[in-house]
Amino acid sequence: YTLLQETWRTSWELIRITIPVAIITKLCEELGLISYLSAAIEPAMGLIGLPGPLGLVWATAMLTNLYGGIAVFAALAPGLELTTAQVTVLCSVMLIAHGLPIELSVSKRAGANLLPIGAVRIIGALVYAYLLNGVCHMLSFWQNPASLMFRVPEAQGGVGAWFLNLLQNQGLIIFIIFCIIVFMRICRTIGLLDLLERLLAPVLPLFGMGRQAAPITVVGMVMGLSYGGALIIRETSAGKMDRQEVFNSMALMGMCHGLVEDTLIMAAIGGKFGGILWGRILFSLVATFLLVKLLEWYAVRRRLFQRNGI
């Protein structure tokens, strides 16, 4: 019974967002606005090997959440002849930068400045997508046509067929959510989440975090930014973490969070685990390490200049 309650609560949040987004997308498509929006976004999408219309998918995910992006993806993707690599690249940028209005507010409440964290996530998403797309082309990874699980209405079916397929897609996503919740409970029961935490915790002090920040950051990476952010807010309120530790932690969590639930959602629409999970973890750790070292170098230079009166 509690499983069904949790599924319904999550699904209701999904339905409130995805159905209006899908309707707006359909209206824009009918009015010919998609082509104009795609043209504006196409240069950035071209850098990461994606067609222009998919920029609308990522923009929607950034402003709403992953489910909003999925709604637009379901409407636009069937006519684009995507490869599995392109879907994986799209899933990757969505995973790194989505739900920014809500998640950046969590970062701000935790004590990290909003604009730098937002820049880290958006720039990080683009850099990772660029690298991932290059690797996929160089090694000929996932170049087969993407298999899309969402139903596509026939062109002759009109609005009725479109709305029926919208409802069917919603039902499919709700079923996916149910399966993910079941899987999460199994992972907690068998200790898989604890294992992920134990594997990551020892290396996090290399990324500018003390003993207080490392376990909390791992929880946020595994369970999600809102959960990890809430724990960091509690620790900073108690004076146990300084501002630099908070920034480092939120930067890493921003690029790499929801490793189980969010990853499974993106895998359900065709993303490959090598790109959306393992590659994302590796990139986020390397990018955070380089960012921490750059900030340390900048702080040393600044103190040196101040000491010399420059």
XYZ file of C-alpha atoms in Angstrom:
310
model
C 0.000 0.000 0.000
C 2.817 2.447 0.893
C 4.494 1.536 -2.407
C 1.375 2.568 -4.323
C 1.090 5.775 -2.269
C 4.693 6.723 -3.034
C 4.173 5.933 -6.723
C 1.042 8.086 -6.845
C 2.680 11.035 -5.057
C 5.615 10.979 -7.454
C 3.383 10.422 -10.480
C 1.074 13.294 -9.549
C 4.028 15.688 -9.493
C 4.959 14.288 -12.900
C 1.467 14.673 -14.364
C 1.152 18.269 -13.131
C 4.235 19.191 -15.128
C 4.383 16.905 -18.148
C 0.826 17.236 -19.483
C 0.881 21.080 -19.625
C 4.411 20.941 -21.105
C 3.300 18.408 -23.728
C 0.274 20.538 -24.659
C 2.388 23.696 -24.978
C 4.919 21.799 -27.089
C 2.130 20.522 -29.374
C 0.751 24.047 -29.780
C 4.217 25.396 -30.606
C 4.668 22.600 -33.116
C 1.316 23.311 -34.798
C 2.062 27.047 -34.951
C 5.494 26.462 -36.440
C 7.331 27.950 -33.440
C 9.487 24.860 -32.864
C 11.525 25.623 -35.989
C 12.279 29.164 -34.779
C 13.220 27.986 -31.281
C 15.345 25.209 -32.741
C 17.206 27.659 -34.975
C 18.085 29.820 -31.947
C 19.385 26.851 -29.949
C 20.927 24.894 -32.832
C 24.493 26.322 -32.589
C 24.892 25.105 -28.997
C 23.316 21.740 -29.837
C 25.573 21.397 -32.877
C 28.646 21.590 -30.624
C 27.519 18.437 -28.829
C 26.305 16.594 -31.918
C 22.563 17.027 -31.408
C 19.903 18.405 -33.759
C 18.518 21.841 -32.892
C 15.037 20.723 -31.740
C 16.565 18.738 -28.869
C 17.717 22.039 -27.384
C 14.067 22.603 -26.460
C 14.129 19.314 -24.549
C 17.151 20.397 -22.505
C 15.815 23.924 -21.958
C 12.550 22.492 -20.632
C 14.409 20.108 -18.317
C 16.523 22.998 -16.978
C 13.453 25.133 -16.257
C 11.220 22.327 -14.913
C 12.700 18.869 -14.261
C 13.607 15.627 -15.998
C 9.965 14.691 -16.503
C 9.262 17.971 -18.271
C 12.176 17.267 -20.592
C 10.870 13.743 -21.202
C 7.481 15.158 -22.228
C 9.093 17.344 -24.903
C 11.412 14.506 -25.938
C 8.457 12.171 -26.469
C 6.830 14.785 -28.719
C 9.896 15.694 -30.810
C 12.254 12.703 -30.916
C 10.306 10.312 -33.201
C 10.814 12.507 -36.269
C 14.545 13.168 -35.747
C 16.103 9.743 -36.559
C 18.388 9.810 -33.529
C 21.218 7.418 -32.752
C 21.661 5.775 -29.359
C 24.760 7.950 -28.847
C 22.740 11.142 -29.405
C 20.084 10.048 -26.919
C 22.829 9.236 -24.386
C 24.431 12.666 -24.898
C 21.050 14.367 -24.448
C 20.331 12.348 -21.297
C 23.742 13.327 -19.936
C 23.245 17.091 -20.304
C 19.775 16.748 -18.764
C 21.168 14.813 -15.799
C 23.855 17.406 -15.085
C 21.666 20.484 -15.609
C 17.971 20.139 -14.822
C 15.470 21.625 -12.391
C 17.713 24.671 -11.946
C 15.182 27.069 -10.331
C 14.533 24.595 -7.505
C 17.938 22.959 -7.185
C 19.906 26.224 -7.324
C 17.692 27.587 -4.541
C 18.691 24.534 -2.487
C 22.354 25.316 -3.208
C 21.844 28.946 -2.191
C 20.152 27.975 1.080
C 23.060 25.626 1.750
C 25.444 28.587 1.457
C 26.803 28.327 -2.112
C 26.454 31.331 -4.415
C 23.739 30.781 -6.991
C 25.431 32.046 -10.172
C 28.748 30.154 -9.830
C 26.966 26.861 -9.113
C 24.601 27.451 -12.034
C 27.567 28.170 -14.316
C 29.372 25.033 -13.122
C 26.363 22.887 -13.967
C 25.560 24.367 -17.397
C 29.176 24.639 -18.563
C 29.946 21.230 -17.070
C 26.997 19.714 -18.954
C 28.163 21.170 -22.260
C 31.803 20.141 -21.757
C 30.871 16.589 -20.778
C 28.430 16.280 -23.691
C 31.100 17.562 -26.098
C 33.631 15.017 -24.820
C 31.107 12.172 -24.764
C 29.956 12.920 -28.307
C 33.591 12.999 -29.496
C 34.385 9.664 -27.831
C 31.247 8.046 -29.289
C 32.199 9.140 -32.805
C 35.888 8.307 -32.454
C 35.236 4.792 -31.105
C 31.978 4.239 -33.054
C 30.010 3.705 -29.836
C 26.199 3.454 -29.940
C 25.848 4.565 -33.562
C 22.799 2.354 -34.127
C 19.356 3.984 -34.486
C 17.842 4.758 -31.091
C 14.981 2.550 -29.953
C 12.226 4.861 -28.671
C 9.746 3.334 -26.267
C 7.170 6.137 -26.470
C 4.197 5.778 -28.803
C 3.976 8.196 -31.711
C 0.572 9.282 -33.095
C -0.088 8.813 -36.784
C 0.040 12.018 -38.809
C -3.517 11.451 -40.016
C -4.879 10.775 -36.546
C -5.353 14.400 -35.565
C -5.678 15.799 -32.052
C -7.623 12.795 -30.749
C -4.846 10.354 -31.627
C -2.238 12.729 -30.209
C -4.088 13.037 -26.878
C -4.609 9.269 -26.636
C -0.918 8.668 -27.167
C -0.103 11.383 -24.621
C -2.134 9.478 -22.031
C -0.471 6.206 -23.001
C 2.964 7.794 -22.628
C 1.973 9.110 -19.197
C 0.905 5.613 -18.181
C 4.223 4.232 -19.403
C 6.205 6.784 -17.379
C 4.104 6.064 -14.265
C 4.901 2.360 -14.685
C 8.607 3.240 -14.992
C 8.379 5.274 -11.773
C 6.764 2.309 -10.002
C 9.593 0.014 -11.161
C 12.234 2.525 -10.059
C 10.693 2.873 -6.591
C 10.653 -0.925 -6.240
C 14.275 -1.099 -7.400
C 15.308 1.646 -4.946
C 13.742 -0.262 -2.071
C 15.548 -3.424 -3.114
C 18.839 -1.502 -3.318
C 18.336 -0.167 0.211
C 17.452 -3.627 1.512
C 20.474 -5.413 0.020
C 22.832 -2.571 0.935
C 23.738 -1.429 -2.591
C 23.343 2.249 -1.680
C 25.547 1.766 1.384
C 28.157 0.130 -0.862
C 28.167 3.143 -3.208
C 28.636 5.446 -0.233
C 31.553 3.389 1.100
C 33.254 3.354 -2.321
C 33.011 7.120 -2.824
C 33.566 8.456 0.707
C 37.357 7.765 0.968
C 38.214 9.773 -2.180
C 36.108 12.862 -1.526
C 38.616 14.589 0.805
C 40.785 14.987 -2.337
C 38.126 17.389 -3.594
C 38.388 20.043 -0.912
C 35.999 18.514 1.609
C 36.528 17.657 5.232
C 35.257 14.652 7.153
C 31.919 16.333 7.834
C 31.236 17.142 4.179
C 32.337 13.906 2.504
C 29.634 11.507 3.787
C 26.889 14.093 3.224
C 28.091 14.713 -0.324
C 27.989 10.992 -1.051
C 24.395 10.824 0.223
C 23.477 13.722 -2.071
C 25.227 12.113 -5.038
C 23.370 8.844 -4.523
C 19.965 10.029 -3.292
C 19.585 13.450 -4.909
C 20.504 17.102 -4.528
C 17.476 18.110 -2.476
C 18.208 15.418 0.109
C 21.956 16.114 0.207
C 21.348 19.878 0.231
C 19.045 19.541 3.219
C 21.761 17.712 5.144
C 24.337 20.357 4.233
C 21.970 23.139 5.341
C 21.758 21.394 8.711
C 25.542 21.061 8.985
C 26.265 24.663 7.973
C 23.655 25.904 10.440
C 25.583 24.065 13.121
C 28.846 25.685 11.956
C 30.458 22.369 10.986
C 31.319 23.294 7.355
C 33.012 26.396 5.982
C 31.878 28.215 2.823
C 34.559 26.684 0.586
C 33.611 23.166 1.662
C 29.962 23.957 0.952
C 30.796 25.271 -2.528
C 32.976 22.251 -3.380
C 30.318 19.874 -2.150
C 27.460 21.586 -4.000
C 29.539 21.800 -7.204
C 30.190 18.052 -7.152
C 26.619 17.213 -6.206
C 25.312 19.611 -8.831
C 27.073 17.755 -11.631
C 26.572 14.287 -10.203
C 23.467 13.561 -8.128
C 20.545 11.172 -8.177
C 22.910 8.421 -9.328
C 20.271 5.723 -8.933
C 16.825 7.203 -9.509
C 17.643 9.902 -12.092
C 19.969 7.560 -13.986
C 17.277 4.883 -14.226
C 14.800 7.458 -15.558
C 17.201 8.440 -18.339
C 18.048 4.800 -19.066
C 14.334 4.204 -19.586
C 14.278 6.623 -22.539
C 17.374 5.133 -24.147
C 20.480 6.504 -22.402
C 23.375 4.080 -21.987
C 24.860 3.538 -18.518
C 28.399 3.996 -19.805
C 27.570 7.641 -20.575
C 24.864 8.579 -18.101
C 26.378 6.880 -15.037
C 30.019 5.797 -15.171
C 31.209 8.517 -17.527
C 29.258 11.143 -15.596
C 30.781 10.071 -12.282
C 34.320 10.122 -13.700
C 33.848 13.499 -15.393
C 32.275 15.074 -12.290
C 35.119 13.928 -10.050
C 37.807 15.139 -12.476
C 36.020 18.450 -13.142
C 35.523 19.115 -9.415
C 39.160 18.250 -8.677
C 40.378 20.694 -11.350
C 37.936 23.376 -10.138
C 39.116 23.002 -6.531
C 42.778 23.251 -7.589
C 42.021 26.315 -9.733
C 40.252 28.037 -6.835
C 43.129 27.171 -4.489
C 45.632 28.625 -6.980
C 43.518 31.757 -7.349
C 43.262 32.179 -3.564
C 47.046 31.861 -3.174
C 47.676 34.398 -5.956
C 45.176 36.804 -4.435
C 46.796 36.629 -0.998
C 50.207 37.148 -2.592
C 49.063 40.240 -4.459
C 47.427 41.656 -1.331
C 50.589 41.081 0.688
C 52.650 42.941 -1.924
C 50.115 45.742 -2.163
C 49.291 45.063 -5.811
